[in-house]
Short mmCIF file of N, CA and C in Angstrom, two decimals:
data_model
loop_
_atom_site.label_atom_id
_atom_site.label_comp_id
_atom_site.label_asym_id
_atom_site.label_seq_id
_atom_site.Cartn_x
_atom_site.Cartn_y
_atom_site.Cartn_z
N UNK S 1 31.32 -17.53 -58.70
CA UNK S 1 31.28 -16.65 -57.61
C UNK S 1 30.49 -15.34 -58.36
N UNK S 2 29.46 -14.82 -57.14
CA UNK S 2 28.64 -13.76 -57.52
C UNK S 2 29.38 -12.51 -57.73
N UNK S 3 28.89 -11.77 -58.73
CA UNK S 3 29.22 -10.41 -59.00
C UNK S 3 29.01 -9.43 -57.93
N UNK S 4 30.02 -8.60 -57.41
CA UNK S 4 29.56 -7.58 -56.44
C UNK S 4 28.65 -6.71 -57.08
N UNK S 5 27.71 -6.25 -56.04
CA UNK S 5 26.60 -5.22 -56.52
C UNK S 5 27.18 -4.04 -57.25
N UNK S 6 26.48 -3.51 -58.22
CA UNK S 6 26.95 -2.23 -58.73
C UNK S 6 26.85 -1.13 -57.76
N UNK S 7 27.73 -0.20 -57.70
CA UNK S 7 27.53 0.97 -56.94
C UNK S 7 26.14 1.85 -57.43
N UNK S 8 25.61 2.54 -56.43
CA UNK S 8 24.14 3.09 -56.87
C UNK S 8 24.45 4.47 -57.72
N UNK S 9 23.53 4.76 -58.64
CA UNK S 9 23.73 5.98 -59.42
C UNK S 9 23.67 7.15 -58.40
N UNK S 10 24.46 8.13 -58.90
CA UNK S 10 24.40 9.25 -57.99
C UNK S 10 23.98 10.29 -59.02
N UNK S 11 22.88 10.90 -58.96
CA UNK S 11 22.46 11.99 -59.71
C UNK S 11 23.22 13.46 -59.41
N UNK S 12 23.89 13.91 -60.29
CA UNK S 12 24.61 15.09 -60.08
C UNK S 12 23.89 16.28 -60.55
N UNK S 13 23.03 17.05 -59.75
CA UNK S 13 22.34 18.35 -60.18
C UNK S 13 23.32 19.27 -60.62
N UNK S 14 23.19 19.78 -61.79
CA UNK S 14 24.04 20.82 -62.40
C UNK S 14 23.40 22.13 -62.81
N UNK S 15 23.88 23.24 -62.41
CA UNK S 15 23.30 24.54 -62.92
C UNK S 15 24.59 25.49 -63.36
N UNK S 16 24.41 26.10 -64.42
CA UNK S 16 25.47 27.20 -64.98
C UNK S 16 24.71 28.29 -65.06
N UNK S 17 25.52 29.46 -65.08
CA UNK S 17 25.37 30.77 -65.46
C UNK S 17 26.10 31.22 -66.53
N UNK S 18 25.57 31.95 -67.51
CA UNK S 18 26.34 32.19 -68.74
C UNK S 18 26.07 33.56 -69.08
N UNK S 19 26.92 34.23 -69.97
CA UNK S 19 26.79 35.56 -70.32
C UNK S 19 26.31 35.84 -71.72
N UNK S 20 25.59 34.77 -72.36
CA UNK S 20 25.10 34.69 -73.53
C UNK S 20 24.57 33.29 -73.97
N UNK S 21 24.03 33.11 -75.22
CA UNK S 21 23.15 32.05 -75.48
C UNK S 21 23.75 30.73 -75.87
N UNK S 22 25.06 30.86 -76.37
CA UNK S 22 25.80 29.53 -76.62
C UNK S 22 27.36 29.70 -76.15
N UNK S 23 27.94 28.59 -75.93
CA UNK S 23 29.35 28.43 -75.52
C UNK S 23 30.24 28.77 -76.78
N UNK S 24 31.52 29.43 -76.48
CA UNK S 24 32.29 29.79 -77.48
C UNK S 24 32.47 31.17 -77.71
N UNK S 25 31.27 31.66 -78.49
CA UNK S 25 31.09 33.06 -78.53
C UNK S 25 30.89 33.70 -77.21
N UNK S 26 30.42 33.13 -76.33
CA UNK S 26 30.00 33.60 -75.05
C UNK S 26 30.57 32.59 -73.96
N UNK S 27 30.41 33.04 -72.68
CA UNK S 27 31.09 32.51 -71.78
C UNK S 27 30.16 31.79 -70.58
N UNK S 28 30.44 30.71 -70.11
CA UNK S 28 30.10 30.09 -68.78
C UNK S 28 30.79 30.98 -67.66
N UNK S 29 30.06 31.56 -66.79
CA UNK S 29 30.75 32.45 -65.87
C UNK S 29 30.64 31.59 -64.30
N UNK S 30 29.79 30.85 -64.21
CA UNK S 30 29.70 29.99 -63.00
C UNK S 30 28.92 28.63 -63.19
N UNK S 31 29.30 27.66 -62.35
CA UNK S 31 29.03 26.24 -62.51
C UNK S 31 28.81 25.78 -60.92
N UNK S 32 27.76 25.22 -60.81
CA UNK S 32 27.44 24.48 -59.36
C UNK S 32 26.82 23.19 -59.72
N UNK S 33 27.42 22.27 -58.81
CA UNK S 33 26.92 20.80 -58.66
C UNK S 33 26.57 20.47 -57.35
N UNK S 34 25.37 19.57 -57.25
CA UNK S 34 25.07 18.92 -55.88
C UNK S 34 24.55 17.65 -56.23
N UNK S 35 24.97 16.71 -55.44
CA UNK S 35 24.36 15.15 -55.63
C UNK S 35 23.03 15.03 -54.79
N UNK S 36 22.11 14.55 -55.59
CA UNK S 36 20.99 14.29 -55.01
C UNK S 36 20.78 13.43 -53.84
N UNK S 37 20.36 13.77 -52.79
CA UNK S 37 20.11 13.05 -51.43
C UNK S 37 21.60 13.06 -50.61
N UNK S 38 22.58 13.80 -51.13
CA UNK S 38 23.91 13.69 -50.51
C UNK S 38 24.25 15.20 -50.62
N UNK S 39 23.59 16.05 -49.97
CA UNK S 39 24.14 17.49 -49.85
C UNK S 39 25.35 17.80 -49.38
N UNK S 40 26.09 16.93 -48.68
CA UNK S 40 27.34 17.20 -48.35
C UNK S 40 28.45 17.16 -49.58
N UNK S 41 27.85 16.57 -50.62
CA UNK S 41 28.68 16.61 -51.84
C UNK S 41 28.26 17.81 -52.73
N UNK S 42 28.94 18.74 -52.97
CA UNK S 42 28.67 19.93 -53.60
C UNK S 42 29.86 20.58 -54.19
N UNK S 43 29.75 21.35 -55.26
CA UNK S 43 30.93 21.93 -55.83
C UNK S 43 30.39 23.43 -56.46
N UNK S 44 31.35 24.33 -56.47
CA UNK S 44 30.83 25.55 -57.07
C UNK S 44 32.15 26.33 -57.47
N UNK S 45 32.35 26.81 -58.48
CA UNK S 45 33.32 27.80 -59.15
C UNK S 45 32.68 28.84 -59.96
N UNK S 46 33.49 29.93 -60.16
CA UNK S 46 33.24 30.93 -61.11
C UNK S 46 34.26 30.64 -62.11
N UNK S 47 34.02 31.30 -63.41
CA UNK S 47 35.15 31.12 -64.35
C UNK S 47 35.33 32.46 -65.12
N UNK S 48 36.58 32.57 -65.39
CA UNK S 48 36.99 33.81 -66.32
C UNK S 48 36.34 33.73 -67.61
N UNK S 49 35.77 34.74 -68.05
CA UNK S 49 35.07 34.71 -69.30
C UNK S 49 36.23 34.52 -70.49
N UNK S 50 35.78 33.87 -71.51
CA UNK S 50 36.64 33.36 -72.46
C UNK S 50 36.65 34.44 -73.76
N UNK S 51 35.61 35.46 -73.84
CA UNK S 51 35.70 36.23 -75.00
C UNK S 51 35.30 37.67 -74.38
N UNK S 52 35.42 38.68 -75.39
CA UNK S 52 34.85 39.88 -75.20
C UNK S 52 33.40 40.16 -75.43
N UNK S 53 32.75 39.20 -75.96
CA UNK S 53 31.25 39.47 -76.21
C UNK S 53 30.52 38.88 -74.93
N UNK S 54 29.48 39.73 -74.79
CA UNK S 54 28.48 39.10 -73.89
C UNK S 54 27.23 40.00 -74.19
N UNK S 55 25.98 39.22 -73.51
CA UNK S 55 24.71 39.92 -73.57
C UNK S 55 24.30 40.38 -72.29
N UNK S 56 24.30 41.92 -72.21
CA UNK S 56 23.92 42.53 -70.98
C UNK S 56 22.95 41.95 -70.12
N UNK S 57 21.81 41.42 -70.87
CA UNK S 57 20.54 41.04 -70.04
C UNK S 57 20.91 39.58 -69.60
N UNK S 58 21.87 38.67 -70.41
CA UNK S 58 22.03 37.47 -70.00
C UNK S 58 23.17 37.49 -68.67
N UNK S 59 23.94 38.59 -68.81
CA UNK S 59 24.99 38.63 -67.51
C UNK S 59 24.23 39.18 -66.33
N UNK S 60 23.25 39.95 -66.55
CA UNK S 60 22.51 40.49 -65.36
C UNK S 60 21.80 39.55 -64.55
N UNK S 61 21.42 38.42 -65.20
CA UNK S 61 20.72 37.47 -64.66
C UNK S 61 21.38 36.90 -63.35
N UNK S 62 22.70 36.52 -63.71
CA UNK S 62 23.49 35.94 -62.53
C UNK S 62 23.95 36.89 -61.30
N UNK S 63 23.85 38.32 -61.74
CA UNK S 63 24.35 39.36 -60.81
C UNK S 63 25.95 39.25 -60.69
N UNK S 64 26.54 38.49 -61.42
CA UNK S 64 28.04 38.62 -61.37
C UNK S 64 28.71 39.76 -61.99
N UNK S 65 29.79 40.16 -61.69
CA UNK S 65 30.38 41.45 -61.96
C UNK S 65 31.60 40.84 -63.04
N UNK S 66 31.33 41.21 -64.09
CA UNK S 66 32.38 40.50 -65.37
C UNK S 66 33.78 41.14 -65.27
N UNK S 67 33.66 42.23 -64.70
CA UNK S 67 35.19 42.76 -64.67
C UNK S 67 35.76 42.15 -63.50
N UNK S 68 35.05 41.85 -62.60
CA UNK S 68 35.85 40.98 -61.30
C UNK S 68 36.10 39.62 -61.79
N UNK S 69 35.17 38.99 -62.43
CA UNK S 69 35.68 37.56 -62.93
C UNK S 69 36.93 37.69 -63.80
N UNK S 70 37.04 38.71 -64.78
CA UNK S 70 38.17 38.79 -65.59
C UNK S 70 39.44 38.96 -64.65
N UNK S 71 39.40 39.59 -63.55
CA UNK S 71 40.51 39.73 -62.68
C UNK S 71 40.76 38.65 -61.74
N UNK S 72 39.62 38.08 -61.34
CA UNK S 72 39.93 37.01 -60.07
C UNK S 72 39.39 35.57 -60.51
N UNK S 73 38.59 35.28 -61.28
CA UNK S 73 38.15 33.96 -61.43
C UNK S 73 39.16 33.12 -62.14
N UNK S 74 39.14 31.80 -61.72
CA UNK S 74 40.01 31.03 -62.30
C UNK S 74 39.91 30.85 -63.80
N UNK S 75 41.00 30.51 -64.58
CA UNK S 75 40.73 30.12 -65.83
C UNK S 75 40.00 29.08 -66.05
N UNK S 76 39.52 29.06 -67.34
CA UNK S 76 38.52 27.87 -67.73
C UNK S 76 39.18 26.40 -67.54
N UNK S 77 40.31 26.42 -67.89
CA UNK S 77 41.17 25.07 -67.79
C UNK S 77 41.23 24.69 -66.32
N UNK S 78 41.58 25.48 -65.45
CA UNK S 78 41.77 25.13 -64.17
C UNK S 78 40.40 24.91 -63.56
N UNK S 79 39.35 25.71 -63.80
CA UNK S 79 37.99 25.35 -63.14
C UNK S 79 37.31 24.01 -63.70
N UNK S 80 37.55 23.84 -64.95
CA UNK S 80 37.03 22.45 -65.51
C UNK S 80 37.83 21.39 -65.06
N UNK S 81 38.96 21.38 -64.80
CA UNK S 81 39.91 20.32 -64.20
C UNK S 81 39.54 20.01 -62.87
N UNK S 82 39.23 21.06 -62.05
CA UNK S 82 38.68 21.01 -60.72
C UNK S 82 37.35 20.27 -60.55
N UNK S 83 36.55 20.72 -61.65
CA UNK S 83 35.12 20.09 -61.64
C UNK S 83 35.11 18.68 -62.15
N UNK S 84 36.08 18.41 -62.99
CA UNK S 84 36.22 17.00 -63.53
C UNK S 84 36.75 16.10 -62.23
N UNK S 85 37.79 16.61 -61.59
CA UNK S 85 38.20 15.99 -60.53
C UNK S 85 37.13 15.65 -59.38
N UNK S 86 36.31 16.64 -59.17
CA UNK S 86 35.22 16.47 -58.13
C UNK S 86 34.31 15.22 -58.56
N UNK S 87 33.86 15.50 -59.96
CA UNK S 87 32.93 14.34 -60.28
C UNK S 87 33.65 13.16 -60.31
N UNK S 88 34.69 12.84 -60.71
CA UNK S 88 35.57 11.61 -60.49
C UNK S 88 35.62 11.22 -59.22
N UNK S 89 35.83 12.14 -58.25
CA UNK S 89 35.96 11.63 -56.80
C UNK S 89 34.63 11.10 -56.27
N UNK S 90 33.56 11.35 -56.92
CA UNK S 90 32.30 10.74 -56.53
C UNK S 90 32.13 9.14 -56.88
N UNK S 91 33.14 8.72 -57.71
CA UNK S 91 32.92 7.20 -57.85
C UNK S 91 33.39 6.37 -56.80
N UNK S 92 34.10 6.92 -55.73
CA UNK S 92 34.22 6.10 -54.63
C UNK S 92 32.75 5.89 -53.77
N UNK S 93 31.89 6.40 -54.06
CA UNK S 93 30.41 6.25 -53.44
C UNK S 93 29.32 5.91 -54.45
N UNK S 94 29.61 6.02 -55.67
CA UNK S 94 28.63 5.70 -56.76
C UNK S 94 28.98 6.09 -58.06
N UNK S 95 27.98 6.09 -59.20
CA UNK S 95 28.05 6.15 -60.57
C UNK S 95 27.55 7.65 -60.81
N UNK S 96 28.30 8.66 -61.18
CA UNK S 96 27.70 9.76 -61.46
C UNK S 96 26.77 9.83 -62.64
N UNK S 97 25.67 10.54 -62.57
CA UNK S 97 24.78 10.73 -63.76
C UNK S 97 24.59 12.37 -63.88
N UNK S 98 24.61 12.84 -64.94
CA UNK S 98 24.44 14.23 -65.00
C UNK S 98 22.75 14.50 -65.05
N UNK S 99 22.40 15.49 -64.17
CA UNK S 99 20.91 15.96 -64.05
C UNK S 99 21.06 17.32 -64.19
N UNK S 100 20.08 17.92 -65.10
CA UNK S 100 19.79 19.40 -65.23
C UNK S 100 18.33 19.69 -65.54
N UNK S 101 18.08 20.90 -65.35
CA UNK S 101 16.67 21.47 -65.76
C UNK S 101 16.66 22.81 -66.37
N UNK S 102 16.99 23.13 -67.65
CA UNK S 102 16.86 22.01 -68.66
C UNK S 102 18.24 21.42 -68.89
N UNK S 103 18.46 19.98 -69.21
CA UNK S 103 19.65 19.58 -69.59
C UNK S 103 20.19 20.05 -70.83
N UNK S 104 19.43 20.58 -71.70
CA UNK S 104 19.88 20.98 -73.09
C UNK S 104 20.90 22.20 -72.88
N UNK S 105 20.30 23.17 -72.10
CA UNK S 105 20.97 24.52 -71.73
C UNK S 105 22.16 24.17 -71.04
N UNK S 106 22.20 23.64 -69.65
CA UNK S 106 23.19 23.42 -68.86
C UNK S 106 24.34 22.55 -69.50
N UNK S 107 23.63 21.46 -70.02
CA UNK S 107 24.60 20.35 -70.70
C UNK S 107 25.29 20.91 -71.77
N UNK S 108 24.75 21.73 -72.68
CA UNK S 108 25.49 22.44 -73.71
C UNK S 108 26.78 22.96 -73.42
N UNK S 109 26.57 24.06 -72.28
CA UNK S 109 27.71 24.73 -71.85
C UNK S 109 28.75 23.67 -71.11
N UNK S 110 28.31 22.91 -70.19
CA UNK S 110 29.19 21.89 -69.49
C UNK S 110 29.94 21.13 -70.36
N UNK S 111 29.40 20.46 -71.26
CA UNK S 111 30.04 19.42 -72.13
C UNK S 111 30.93 20.13 -73.05
N UNK S 112 30.65 21.33 -73.59
CA UNK S 112 31.57 22.13 -74.49
C UNK S 112 32.87 22.45 -73.68
N UNK S 113 32.70 22.94 -72.49
CA UNK S 113 33.56 23.50 -71.79
C UNK S 113 34.38 22.24 -71.27
N UNK S 114 33.96 21.17 -70.88
CA UNK S 114 34.92 19.92 -70.72
C UNK S 114 35.67 19.64 -71.74
N UNK S 115 35.14 19.40 -72.90
CA UNK S 115 35.70 18.95 -74.21
C UNK S 115 36.63 20.07 -74.69
N UNK S 116 36.40 21.21 -74.60
CA UNK S 116 37.28 22.34 -75.15
C UNK S 116 38.49 22.43 -74.14
N UNK S 117 38.21 22.34 -72.88
CA UNK S 117 39.50 22.68 -71.97
C UNK S 117 40.08 21.65 -71.37
N UNK S 118 39.67 20.24 -71.36
CA UNK S 118 40.19 19.28 -70.60
C UNK S 118 40.30 17.98 -71.70
N UNK S 119 39.47 18.05 -72.68
CA UNK S 119 39.50 16.96 -73.63
C UNK S 119 38.71 15.88 -73.40
N UNK S 120 37.95 15.87 -72.30
CA UNK S 120 36.96 14.75 -71.98
C UNK S 120 36.07 15.32 -70.99
N UNK S 121 34.64 14.65 -70.97
CA UNK S 121 33.98 14.88 -69.88
C UNK S 121 33.83 13.67 -68.82
N UNK S 122 33.77 13.92 -67.61
CA UNK S 122 33.58 12.80 -66.74
C UNK S 122 32.16 12.17 -66.65
N UNK S 123 31.17 13.00 -67.42
CA UNK S 123 29.92 12.35 -67.65
C UNK S 123 29.73 11.52 -68.92
N UNK S 124 30.92 11.42 -69.63
CA UNK S 124 30.95 10.31 -70.70
C UNK S 124 31.08 11.20 -72.03
N UNK S 125 31.05 10.30 -73.26
CA UNK S 125 31.41 10.98 -74.41
C UNK S 125 30.52 11.92 -74.88
N UNK S 126 29.13 11.78 -74.67
CA UNK S 126 28.07 12.60 -75.13
C UNK S 126 27.58 13.48 -73.98
N UNK S 127 28.11 13.55 -72.88
CA UNK S 127 27.68 14.25 -71.81
C UNK S 127 26.33 14.10 -71.32
N UNK S 128 25.42 13.02 -71.89
CA UNK S 128 24.17 12.92 -71.72
C UNK S 128 23.75 12.56 -70.11
N UNK S 129 22.53 12.92 -69.86
CA UNK S 129 21.96 12.69 -68.70
C UNK S 129 20.53 12.86 -68.56
N UNK S 130 20.02 13.10 -67.46
CA UNK S 130 18.66 13.30 -67.01
C UNK S 130 18.08 14.66 -67.30
N UNK S 131 17.17 15.02 -67.82
CA UNK S 131 16.35 16.31 -68.02
C UNK S 131 15.10 16.32 -67.07
N UNK S 132 14.99 17.15 -66.13
CA UNK S 132 14.21 17.23 -64.99
C UNK S 132 12.71 17.29 -65.70
N UNK S 133 12.47 18.05 -66.60
CA UNK S 133 11.21 18.26 -67.27
C UNK S 133 10.82 17.10 -68.01
N UNK S 134 11.46 16.48 -68.81
CA UNK S 134 11.28 15.18 -69.48
C UNK S 134 10.91 14.05 -68.55
N UNK S 135 11.76 14.14 -67.42
CA UNK S 135 11.63 12.97 -66.35
C UNK S 135 10.07 13.20 -65.94
N UNK S 136 9.69 14.48 -65.44
CA UNK S 136 8.39 14.82 -64.90
C UNK S 136 7.34 14.27 -65.89
N UNK S 137 7.49 14.74 -67.11
CA UNK S 137 6.32 14.52 -68.22
C UNK S 137 6.19 12.99 -68.22
N UNK S 138 7.28 12.13 -68.16
CA UNK S 138 7.06 10.76 -68.48
C UNK S 138 6.66 10.17 -67.01
N UNK S 139 6.78 10.81 -65.83
CA UNK S 139 6.15 10.30 -64.70
C UNK S 139 4.80 10.53 -64.49
N UNK S 140 4.40 11.60 -64.99
CA UNK S 140 2.93 12.20 -64.55
C UNK S 140 2.09 12.20 -65.66
N UNK S 141 2.62 12.11 -67.03
CA UNK S 141 1.67 12.44 -68.07
C UNK S 141 1.55 13.72 -68.40
N UNK S 142 2.04 14.55 -67.67
CA UNK S 142 1.71 16.14 -67.99
C UNK S 142 2.33 16.49 -69.34
N UNK S 143 1.71 17.65 -70.03
CA UNK S 143 2.26 18.09 -71.06
C UNK S 143 3.35 19.03 -70.70
N UNK S 144 4.07 19.56 -71.92
CA UNK S 144 5.40 19.96 -71.80
C UNK S 144 5.19 21.60 -71.17
N UNK S 145 3.96 22.09 -71.53
CA UNK S 145 3.45 23.55 -71.05
C UNK S 145 3.27 23.48 -69.68
N UNK S 146 3.09 22.36 -69.02
CA UNK S 146 2.69 22.25 -67.62
C UNK S 146 3.93 21.56 -66.80
N UNK S 147 5.22 21.51 -67.36
CA UNK S 147 6.03 20.93 -66.65
C UNK S 147 7.35 21.74 -66.47
N UNK S 148 7.14 23.07 -66.39
CA UNK S 148 8.08 24.10 -66.07
C UNK S 148 8.57 23.58 -64.41
N UNK S 149 9.86 24.11 -64.15
CA UNK S 149 10.20 23.96 -62.87
C UNK S 149 9.31 24.43 -61.89
N UNK S 150 8.82 25.53 -62.02
CA UNK S 150 7.72 26.18 -61.02
C UNK S 150 6.51 25.27 -60.89
N UNK S 151 6.21 24.86 -62.07
CA UNK S 151 4.85 23.85 -61.93
C UNK S 151 5.25 22.51 -61.06
N UNK S 152 6.40 22.23 -61.49
CA UNK S 152 6.86 20.86 -60.66
C UNK S 152 6.92 21.26 -59.10
N UNK S 153 7.60 22.12 -58.83
CA UNK S 153 7.80 22.59 -57.37
C UNK S 153 6.35 22.96 -56.79
N UNK S 154 5.53 23.45 -57.41
CA UNK S 154 4.22 23.70 -57.09
C UNK S 154 3.45 22.19 -56.79
N UNK S 155 3.60 21.32 -57.65
CA UNK S 155 2.85 20.07 -57.48
C UNK S 155 3.54 19.19 -56.42
N UNK S 156 4.87 19.47 -56.13
CA UNK S 156 5.30 18.75 -54.89
C UNK S 156 5.36 19.46 -53.53
N UNK S 157 4.75 20.76 -53.52
CA UNK S 157 4.68 21.55 -52.38
C UNK S 157 5.88 22.04 -51.97
N UNK S 158 6.82 22.46 -52.73
CA UNK S 158 8.03 22.95 -52.55
C UNK S 158 8.05 24.54 -52.85
N UNK S 159 7.11 25.10 -52.63
CA UNK S 159 6.84 26.50 -52.90
C UNK S 159 7.90 27.46 -52.08
N UNK S 160 8.34 27.09 -51.12
CA UNK S 160 9.35 27.76 -50.31
C UNK S 160 10.85 27.68 -50.81
N UNK S 161 10.97 27.06 -51.86
CA UNK S 161 12.28 26.72 -52.17
C UNK S 161 12.75 27.61 -53.20
N UNK S 162 13.66 28.53 -53.00
CA UNK S 162 13.81 29.68 -53.99
C UNK S 162 14.78 29.20 -55.14
N UNK S 163 14.77 30.08 -56.39
CA UNK S 163 15.56 29.85 -57.44
C UNK S 163 16.18 31.27 -57.57
N UNK S 164 17.78 31.33 -57.20
CA UNK S 164 18.34 32.46 -56.84
C UNK S 164 19.13 32.95 -58.20
N UNK S 165 19.47 32.22 -59.10
CA UNK S 165 20.33 32.26 -60.17
C UNK S 165 21.91 32.37 -59.84
N UNK S 166 21.99 31.90 -58.55
CA UNK S 166 23.39 31.41 -58.10
C UNK S 166 23.59 30.04 -58.41
N UNK S 167 24.40 29.77 -59.23
CA UNK S 167 24.67 28.32 -59.88
C UNK S 167 24.81 27.20 -58.49
N UNK S 168 25.51 27.56 -57.51
CA UNK S 168 25.59 26.56 -56.28
C UNK S 168 24.28 26.43 -55.67
N UNK S 169 23.48 27.43 -55.52
CA UNK S 169 22.18 27.61 -54.74
C UNK S 169 21.16 26.75 -55.66
N UNK S 170 21.26 27.11 -56.90
CA UNK S 170 20.15 26.61 -57.81
C UNK S 170 20.41 24.90 -58.20
N UNK S 171 22.03 24.57 -58.12
CA UNK S 171 22.06 23.18 -58.04
C UNK S 171 21.36 22.52 -56.93
N UNK S 172 21.85 22.99 -55.96
CA UNK S 172 21.08 22.47 -54.57
C UNK S 172 19.69 22.43 -54.66
N UNK S 173 18.86 23.50 -55.19
CA UNK S 173 17.66 23.57 -55.18
C UNK S 173 17.09 22.32 -56.32
N UNK S 174 17.83 22.12 -57.48
CA UNK S 174 17.35 20.91 -58.46
C UNK S 174 17.71 19.87 -57.61
N UNK S 175 18.55 19.55 -57.09
CA UNK S 175 18.77 18.24 -56.19
C UNK S 175 17.73 17.93 -55.31
N UNK S 176 17.21 19.11 -54.68
CA UNK S 176 15.96 18.73 -53.59
C UNK S 176 14.81 18.57 -54.39
N UNK S 177 14.54 19.24 -55.56
CA UNK S 177 13.35 18.92 -56.21
C UNK S 177 13.31 17.32 -56.73
N UNK S 178 14.62 16.99 -57.36
CA UNK S 178 14.50 15.71 -57.83
C UNK S 178 14.58 14.56 -56.84
N UNK S 179 15.22 15.05 -55.58
CA UNK S 179 14.95 13.88 -54.48
C UNK S 179 13.70 13.74 -54.10
N UNK S 180 12.76 14.77 -54.11
CA UNK S 180 11.32 14.75 -53.65
C UNK S 180 10.52 13.93 -54.71
N UNK S 181 10.92 14.30 -55.99
CA UNK S 181 10.32 13.24 -57.04
C UNK S 181 10.59 12.03 -56.79
N UNK S 182 11.84 11.62 -56.45
CA UNK S 182 12.16 10.16 -56.49
C UNK S 182 11.49 9.60 -55.13
N UNK S 183 11.59 10.31 -54.07
CA UNK S 183 10.65 9.82 -52.86
C UNK S 183 9.19 9.39 -53.27
N UNK S 184 8.65 10.65 -53.77
CA UNK S 184 7.25 10.35 -54.16
C UNK S 184 6.97 9.07 -55.16
N UNK S 185 7.92 8.81 -56.05
CA UNK S 185 7.73 7.69 -56.84
C UNK S 185 7.92 6.56 -56.19
N UNK S 186 8.82 6.42 -55.27
CA UNK S 186 8.96 5.32 -54.49
C UNK S 186 7.93 4.84 -53.51
N UNK S 187 7.35 6.07 -52.88
CA UNK S 187 6.16 5.93 -52.08
C UNK S 187 4.79 5.35 -52.93
N UNK S 188 4.57 6.03 -54.12
CA UNK S 188 3.64 5.47 -54.81
C UNK S 188 3.93 4.02 -55.40
N UNK S 189 5.05 3.50 -55.67
CA UNK S 189 5.24 2.20 -55.93
C UNK S 189 5.26 1.36 -54.76
N UNK S 190 5.46 1.77 -53.56
CA UNK S 190 5.26 0.81 -52.37
C UNK S 190 3.71 0.66 -52.16
N UNK S 191 3.03 1.82 -52.34
CA UNK S 191 1.58 1.62 -52.06
C UNK S 191 1.03 0.69 -53.18
N UNK S 192 1.40 0.89 -54.40
CA UNK S 192 0.94 -0.09 -55.44
C UNK S 192 1.48 -1.54 -54.96
N UNK S 193 2.46 -1.72 -54.56
CA UNK S 193 2.78 -3.14 -54.12
C UNK S 193 1.84 -3.77 -52.99
N UNK S 194 1.70 -2.81 -52.09
CA UNK S 194 0.72 -3.26 -50.92
C UNK S 194 -0.51 -3.59 -51.44
N UNK S 195 -0.98 -2.90 -52.32
CA UNK S 195 -2.45 -3.05 -52.91
C UNK S 195 -2.36 -4.25 -53.60
N UNK S 196 -1.34 -4.81 -54.27
CA UNK S 196 -1.34 -5.96 -54.98
C UNK S 196 -1.36 -7.24 -54.04
N UNK S 197 -0.44 -6.99 -52.95
CA UNK S 197 -0.42 -7.99 -51.93
C UNK S 197 -1.70 -8.23 -51.28
N UNK S 198 -2.62 -7.16 -51.19
CA UNK S 198 -3.90 -7.55 -50.52
C UNK S 198 -4.80 -7.95 -51.50
#
């Protein structure tokens, strides 16, 4: 009996905003996720800060009001439980794969928060996934210095796609960038196959 086909991988574009350089001493204050090629699947939450320490310049990037977050944002336990439930719910249509740009920054905060507040990550024990910049370097042969997200968007003709530092909007931006990359790769592979056939 033939095995049923594996469900497709779902690249979950993740963006976080934080009020400092590392989790623990500082806080993740917002989290956005958006599934590549499936914009109807998206998630956003703000989070209550977990310490009194913050870097004013880092906080200013997001434009979020820390006092409001302390009063109104959900506790990290609640926010991360909701986030994990959302990711797990995607398994009805595919296999979630973490995607970020850079994966080191967003992944560091996301994995720490999942492990600290609910004891496990829906992206697996390491929280590993795809890094946009590394993927682009491998695909194009570009150097690191020529693989910033702005460089990638310029190469793809996505110059009108803003980066707002709102975690939900920036997750959707990342999803669109990666979708365009995957489409271009598929087009190039198709053209190569046609040349081989001829």
